[in-house]
mmCIF file of C-alpha atoms in Angstrom:
data_model
loop_
_atom_site.group_PDB
_atom_site.id
_atom_site.type_symbol
_atom_site.label_atom_id
_atom_site.label_comp_id
_atom_site.label_asym_id
_atom_site.label_seq_id
_atom_site.Cartn_x
_atom_site.Cartn_y
_atom_site.Cartn_z
ATOM 1 C CA UNK A 68 13.303 13.278 -8.568
ATOM 2 C CA UNK A 69 12.932 13.049 -4.807
ATOM 3 C CA UNK A 70 10.601 10.391 -3.459
ATOM 4 C CA UNK A 71 7.904 10.575 -0.838
ATOM 5 C CA UNK A 72 9.332 11.791 2.462
ATOM 6 C CA UNK A 73 7.765 10.943 5.789
ATOM 7 C CA UNK A 74 8.839 12.412 9.079
ATOM 8 C CA UNK A 75 9.647 11.359 11.670
ATOM 9 C CA UNK A 76 10.727 7.790 10.904
ATOM 10 C CA UNK A 77 10.239 6.591 14.474
ATOM 11 C CA UNK A 78 8.123 7.871 17.309
ATOM 12 C CA UNK A 79 7.384 6.701 20.833
ATOM 13 C CA UNK A 80 4.384 8.198 22.591
ATOM 14 C CA UNK A 81 2.456 7.553 25.790
ATOM 15 C CA UNK A 82 -1.205 6.560 25.915
ATOM 16 C CA UNK A 83 -3.449 9.601 25.898
ATOM 17 C CA UNK A 84 -1.012 11.821 24.057
ATOM 18 C CA UNK A 85 -1.514 13.094 20.549
ATOM 19 C CA UNK A 86 0.815 12.828 17.566
ATOM 20 C CA UNK A 87 1.270 14.513 14.195
ATOM 21 C CA UNK A 88 2.916 12.755 11.253
ATOM 22 C CA UNK A 89 4.097 14.518 8.121
ATOM 23 C CA UNK A 90 4.275 13.511 4.471
ATOM 24 C CA UNK A 91 5.852 15.382 1.568
ATOM 25 C CA UNK A 92 4.727 13.917 -1.754
ATOM 26 C CA UNK A 93 6.645 13.748 -4.990
ATOM 27 C CA UNK A 94 6.831 17.141 -6.622
ATOM 28 C CA UNK A 95 3.803 17.693 -8.843
ATOM 29 C CA UNK A 96 1.663 15.023 -7.220
ATOM 30 C CA UNK A 97 -1.605 16.321 -5.855
ATOM 31 C CA UNK A 98 -3.005 13.142 -4.333
ATOM 32 C CA UNK A 99 -1.841 11.905 -0.947
ATOM 33 C CA UNK A 100 -3.213 8.830 0.806
ATOM 34 C CA UNK A 101 -2.479 7.432 4.246
ATOM 35 C CA UNK A 102 -2.457 3.786 5.358
ATOM 36 C CA UNK A 103 -1.998 2.024 8.671
ATOM 37 C CA UNK A 104 -0.032 -1.226 8.633
ATOM 38 C CA UNK A 105 -0.212 -3.679 11.518
ATOM 39 C CA UNK A 106 0.656 -7.393 11.744
ATOM 40 C CA UNK A 107 -2.933 -8.290 12.598
ATOM 41 C CA UNK A 108 -4.949 -6.088 10.250
ATOM 42 C CA UNK A 109 -2.491 -5.635 7.416
ATOM 43 C CA UNK A 110 -2.709 -2.462 5.344
ATOM 44 C CA UNK A 111 -5.785 -0.380 6.028
ATOM 45 C CA UNK A 112 -6.772 2.817 4.263
ATOM 46 C CA UNK A 113 -7.043 5.909 6.456
ATOM 47 C CA UNK A 114 -7.786 8.810 4.121
ATOM 48 C CA UNK A 115 -7.101 10.319 0.733
ATOM 49 C CA UNK A 116 -6.556 13.962 -0.136
ATOM 50 C CA UNK A 117 -6.550 15.636 -3.499
ATOM 51 C CA UNK A 118 -5.828 19.354 -3.892
ATOM 52 C CA UNK A 119 -6.460 20.018 -0.187
ATOM 53 C CA UNK A 120 -9.809 18.189 -0.142
ATOM 54 C CA UNK A 121 -10.438 14.942 1.674
ATOM 55 C CA UNK A 122 -12.062 12.705 -0.908
ATOM 56 C CA UNK A 123 -12.264 9.411 0.960
ATOM 57 C CA UNK A 124 -11.979 8.273 4.545
ATOM 58 C CA UNK A 125 -11.502 4.774 5.862
ATOM 59 C CA UNK A 126 -13.226 3.133 8.776
ATOM 60 C CA UNK A 127 -11.265 4.702 11.616
ATOM 61 C CA UNK A 128 -12.494 6.614 14.659
ATOM 62 C CA UNK A 129 -12.626 10.396 14.705
ATOM 63 C CA UNK A 130 -9.368 10.469 16.687
ATOM 64 C CA UNK A 131 -7.661 10.056 13.337
ATOM 65 C CA UNK A 132 -7.653 13.186 11.224
ATOM 66 C CA UNK A 133 -5.632 14.694 8.463
ATOM 67 C CA UNK A 134 -5.184 17.636 6.209
ATOM 68 C CA UNK A 135 -3.392 18.676 3.071
ATOM 69 C CA UNK A 136 -1.761 21.998 2.414
ATOM 70 C CA UNK A 137 -1.623 24.065 -0.755
ATOM 71 C CA UNK A 138 1.849 22.680 -1.545
ATOM 72 C CA UNK A 139 0.361 19.136 -1.362
ATOM 73 C CA UNK A 140 2.208 18.278 1.838
ATOM 74 C CA UNK A 141 -0.012 16.365 4.197
ATOM 75 C CA UNK A 142 -0.232 15.739 7.903
ATOM 76 C CA UNK A 143 -2.177 13.213 9.886
ATOM 77 C CA UNK A 144 -3.014 13.580 13.535
ATOM 78 C CA UNK A 145 -3.998 10.982 16.084
ATOM 79 C CA UNK A 146 -5.393 12.249 19.365
ATOM 80 C CA UNK A 147 -5.805 10.393 22.658
ATOM 81 C CA UNK A 148 -3.440 7.629 21.616
ATOM 82 C CA UNK A 149 -4.249 4.034 22.464
ATOM 83 C CA UNK A 150 -1.913 1.043 22.595
ATOM 84 C CA UNK A 151 -3.648 -0.333 19.505
ATOM 85 C CA UNK A 152 -2.540 2.677 17.479
ATOM 86 C CA UNK A 153 0.990 1.291 17.433
ATOM 87 C CA UNK A 154 1.664 0.682 13.750
ATOM 88 C CA UNK A 155 3.610 1.660 10.674
ATOM 89 C CA UNK A 156 1.891 4.614 9.029
ATOM 90 C CA UNK A 157 2.508 4.854 5.310
ATOM 91 C CA UNK A 158 1.904 7.782 3.031
ATOM 92 C CA UNK A 159 1.513 7.448 -0.727
ATOM 93 C CA UNK A 160 1.406 10.059 -3.439
ATOM 94 C CA UNK A 161 -0.024 9.699 -6.919
ATOM 95 C CA UNK A 162 0.023 11.678 -10.128
ATOM 96 C CA UNK A 163 -2.948 12.929 -12.080
ATOM 97 C CA UNK A 164 -4.304 9.549 -13.204
ATOM 98 C CA UNK A 165 -6.068 7.383 -10.631
ATOM 99 C CA UNK A 166 -4.860 4.113 -12.119
ATOM 100 C CA UNK A 167 -1.171 5.000 -12.162
ATOM 101 C CA UNK A 168 1.408 4.006 -9.632
ATOM 102 C CA UNK A 169 1.163 5.133 -6.027
ATOM 103 C CA UNK A 170 4.594 5.944 -4.616
ATOM 104 C CA UNK A 171 5.050 5.109 -0.960
ATOM 105 C CA UNK A 172 7.260 6.667 1.658
ATOM 106 C CA UNK A 173 9.252 4.559 4.089
ATOM 107 C CA UNK A 174 6.686 5.136 6.778
ATOM 108 C CA UNK A 175 6.584 6.370 10.346
ATOM 109 C CA UNK A 176 6.839 3.670 12.980
ATOM 110 C CA UNK A 177 4.642 4.766 15.915
ATOM 111 C CA UNK A 178 4.920 2.945 19.216
ATOM 112 C CA UNK A 179 2.423 3.775 21.958
ATOM 113 C CA UNK A 180 3.462 2.741 25.472
ATOM 114 C CA UNK B 69 -17.229 -2.906 -0.947
ATOM 115 C CA UNK B 70 -13.965 -3.858 -2.565
ATOM 116 C CA UNK B 71 -11.865 -6.686 -1.170
ATOM 117 C CA UNK B 72 -8.727 -8.635 -2.047
ATOM 118 C CA UNK B 73 -7.917 -12.158 -0.936
ATOM 119 C CA UNK B 74 -4.431 -13.573 -1.308
ATOM 120 C CA UNK B 75 -2.650 -16.622 0.035
ATOM 121 C CA UNK B 76 -0.951 -15.534 3.233
ATOM 122 C CA UNK B 77 1.963 -17.900 3.471
ATOM 123 C CA UNK B 78 4.656 -17.712 4.571
ATOM 124 C CA UNK B 79 6.063 -19.283 1.441
ATOM 125 C CA UNK B 80 9.554 -20.767 1.455
ATOM 126 C CA UNK B 81 11.165 -21.758 -1.837
ATOM 127 C CA UNK B 82 14.564 -22.858 -2.984
ATOM 128 C CA UNK B 83 16.446 -20.635 -5.400
ATOM 129 C CA UNK B 84 15.341 -21.151 -9.039
ATOM 130 C CA UNK B 85 11.988 -22.621 -8.008
ATOM 131 C CA UNK B 86 8.710 -21.531 -9.631
ATOM 132 C CA UNK B 87 6.584 -19.062 -7.702
ATOM 133 C CA UNK B 88 2.818 -18.584 -7.717
ATOM 134 C CA UNK B 89 0.975 -16.341 -5.276
ATOM 135 C CA UNK B 90 -2.772 -16.452 -5.731
ATOM 136 C CA UNK B 91 -4.893 -13.308 -5.595
ATOM 137 C CA UNK B 92 -8.626 -12.917 -6.137
ATOM 138 C CA UNK B 93 -10.698 -9.802 -5.793
ATOM 139 C CA UNK B 94 -14.219 -8.481 -5.380
ATOM 140 C CA UNK B 95 -15.030 -5.093 -6.846
ATOM 141 C CA UNK B 96 -17.729 -3.258 -8.713
ATOM 142 C CA UNK B 97 -16.976 -1.997 -12.172
ATOM 143 C CA UNK B 98 -13.512 -2.270 -13.645
ATOM 144 C CA UNK B 99 -10.774 -1.840 -11.063
ATOM 145 C CA UNK B 100 -7.068 -1.547 -11.711
ATOM 146 C CA UNK B 101 -4.964 -4.312 -10.192
ATOM 147 C CA UNK B 102 -1.496 -4.090 -8.681
ATOM 148 C CA UNK B 103 1.223 -6.121 -7.047
ATOM 149 C CA UNK B 104 3.365 -4.250 -4.538
ATOM 150 C CA UNK B 105 6.482 -5.554 -2.796
ATOM 151 C CA UNK B 106 7.815 -4.577 0.617
ATOM 152 C CA UNK B 107 11.397 -5.263 1.628
ATOM 153 C CA UNK B 108 12.319 -5.242 5.347
ATOM 154 C CA UNK B 109 12.261 -1.760 6.829
ATOM 155 C CA UNK B 110 10.985 -0.215 3.617
ATOM 156 C CA UNK B 111 7.768 1.186 2.234
ATOM 157 C CA UNK B 112 5.926 -0.448 -0.642
ATOM 158 C CA UNK B 113 7.174 -0.477 -4.216
ATOM 159 C CA UNK B 114 5.052 -1.156 -7.254
ATOM 160 C CA UNK B 115 6.056 -4.443 -8.870
ATOM 161 C CA UNK B 116 3.546 -4.526 -11.722
ATOM 162 C CA UNK B 117 0.039 -3.465 -12.654
ATOM 163 C CA UNK B 118 -2.814 -4.131 -15.082
ATOM 164 C CA UNK B 119 -5.622 -1.720 -15.792
ATOM 165 C CA UNK B 120 -8.069 -3.757 -17.898
ATOM 166 C CA UNK B 121 -9.180 -7.312 -18.485
ATOM 167 C CA UNK B 122 -6.634 -9.628 -20.144
ATOM 168 C CA UNK B 123 -3.792 -7.153 -19.599
ATOM 169 C CA UNK B 124 -0.559 -8.778 -18.479
ATOM 170 C CA UNK B 125 1.683 -6.827 -16.149
ATOM 171 C CA UNK B 126 5.336 -7.802 -16.008
ATOM 172 C CA UNK B 127 8.497 -6.609 -14.313
ATOM 173 C CA UNK B 128 11.802 -8.176 -13.167
ATOM 174 C CA UNK B 129 10.664 -11.623 -14.331
ATOM 175 C CA UNK B 130 7.352 -11.425 -12.452
ATOM 176 C CA UNK B 131 4.069 -11.629 -14.349
ATOM 177 C CA UNK B 132 0.363 -11.396 -13.581
ATOM 178 C CA UNK B 133 -2.662 -11.431 -15.882
ATOM 179 C CA UNK B 134 -5.918 -9.595 -15.159
ATOM 180 C CA UNK B 135 -8.616 -12.289 -15.421
ATOM 181 C CA UNK B 136 -12.051 -10.748 -15.143
ATOM 182 C CA UNK B 137 -13.914 -14.021 -15.626
ATOM 183 C CA UNK B 138 -12.233 -15.536 -12.551
ATOM 184 C CA UNK B 139 -11.641 -12.173 -10.779
ATOM 185 C CA UNK B 140 -8.016 -13.139 -10.301
ATOM 186 C CA UNK B 141 -4.552 -11.602 -10.638
ATOM 187 C CA UNK B 142 -2.101 -14.337 -9.699
ATOM 188 C CA UNK B 143 1.594 -13.461 -9.427
ATOM 189 C CA UNK B 144 4.120 -15.806 -11.062
ATOM 190 C CA UNK B 145 7.857 -16.007 -11.556
ATOM 191 C CA UNK B 146 9.644 -18.801 -13.305
ATOM 192 C CA UNK B 147 12.862 -18.807 -11.281
ATOM 193 C CA UNK B 148 13.083 -16.998 -7.934
ATOM 194 C CA UNK B 149 16.277 -15.590 -6.454
ATOM 195 C CA UNK B 150 17.321 -14.976 -2.869
ATOM 196 C CA UNK B 151 16.914 -11.252 -3.549
ATOM 197 C CA UNK B 152 13.182 -11.811 -4.180
ATOM 198 C CA UNK B 153 12.652 -12.500 -0.467
ATOM 199 C CA UNK B 154 10.082 -9.920 0.636
ATOM 200 C CA UNK B 155 6.391 -9.461 1.391
ATOM 201 C CA UNK B 156 4.108 -9.258 -1.644
ATOM 202 C CA UNK B 157 0.774 -7.455 -1.623
ATOM 203 C CA UNK B 158 -2.011 -7.718 -4.153
ATOM 204 C CA UNK B 159 -4.118 -4.551 -4.382
ATOM 205 C CA UNK B 160 -6.852 -2.895 -6.368
ATOM 206 C CA UNK B 161 -8.142 0.603 -6.947
ATOM 207 C CA UNK B 162 -11.687 1.257 -8.017
ATOM 208 C CA UNK B 163 -12.497 3.293 -11.074
ATOM 209 C CA UNK B 164 -11.736 6.957 -10.502
ATOM 210 C CA UNK B 165 -10.284 6.419 -7.018
ATOM 211 C CA UNK B 166 -6.750 6.648 -5.688
ATOM 212 C CA UNK B 167 -7.691 4.483 -2.695
ATOM 213 C CA UNK B 168 -5.959 1.109 -2.666
ATOM 214 C CA UNK B 169 -7.498 -1.991 -1.118
ATOM 215 C CA UNK B 170 -4.818 -4.507 -0.162
ATOM 216 C CA UNK B 171 -4.676 -8.209 0.482
ATOM 217 C CA UNK B 172 -3.063 -9.385 3.733
ATOM 218 C CA UNK B 173 0.321 -9.918 2.123
ATOM 219 C CA UNK B 174 2.411 -13.019 1.442
ATOM 220 C CA UNK B 175 5.860 -13.357 2.927
ATOM 221 C CA UNK B 176 8.264 -15.065 0.553
ATOM 222 C CA UNK B 177 11.576 -16.479 1.690
ATOM 223 C CA UNK B 178 13.975 -17.854 -0.905
ATOM 224 C CA UNK B 179 16.789 -20.054 0.375
ATOM 225 C CA UNK B 180 20.021 -20.769 -1.536
#
């Protein structure tokens, strides 16, 4: 079956702009989580959605937001971009059991200039 | 809150050497424990997991045992190959949560 698809793969934006990233989970998966990966901070949890509801949110400013649609596809939005938002953003989808494998997409590489 | 501490490396080994990457965790209750691997330019792939104390996860020659008494989940492989070169992440998820808490990652380079 198809894996987790993230679009776009690469993005260059200017400070102050806003950006929307997309994630299509594995068919049948209802949980989608987002992570930010940077060399300095490593992998940090952004948020988790299950059946269109945000269940958990990490310690990020309100500029970071997300949503999940009825088909489980998810988007995350970052407004008023800062240089420090440059990172690899990873999406993961999971099946019905919380302790089963999370499947990751290849990520969106965001560069803010 | 939950946290994971792992040796950061980088680690450089010769082919066929023994590998250990240490991982310890702090969590309430009974978390599930995972090792993920990231190859250059890729997302993360699950390498192995353990969901309760004394469980041993294993895959592709890698092993890790869930030790509740020492809150550890060390990754081992008896004989590494060049193709094992990657970044390895130890992670946990708390009971009932899909949220993963990751260690900082350990970069492994295996030289012929």
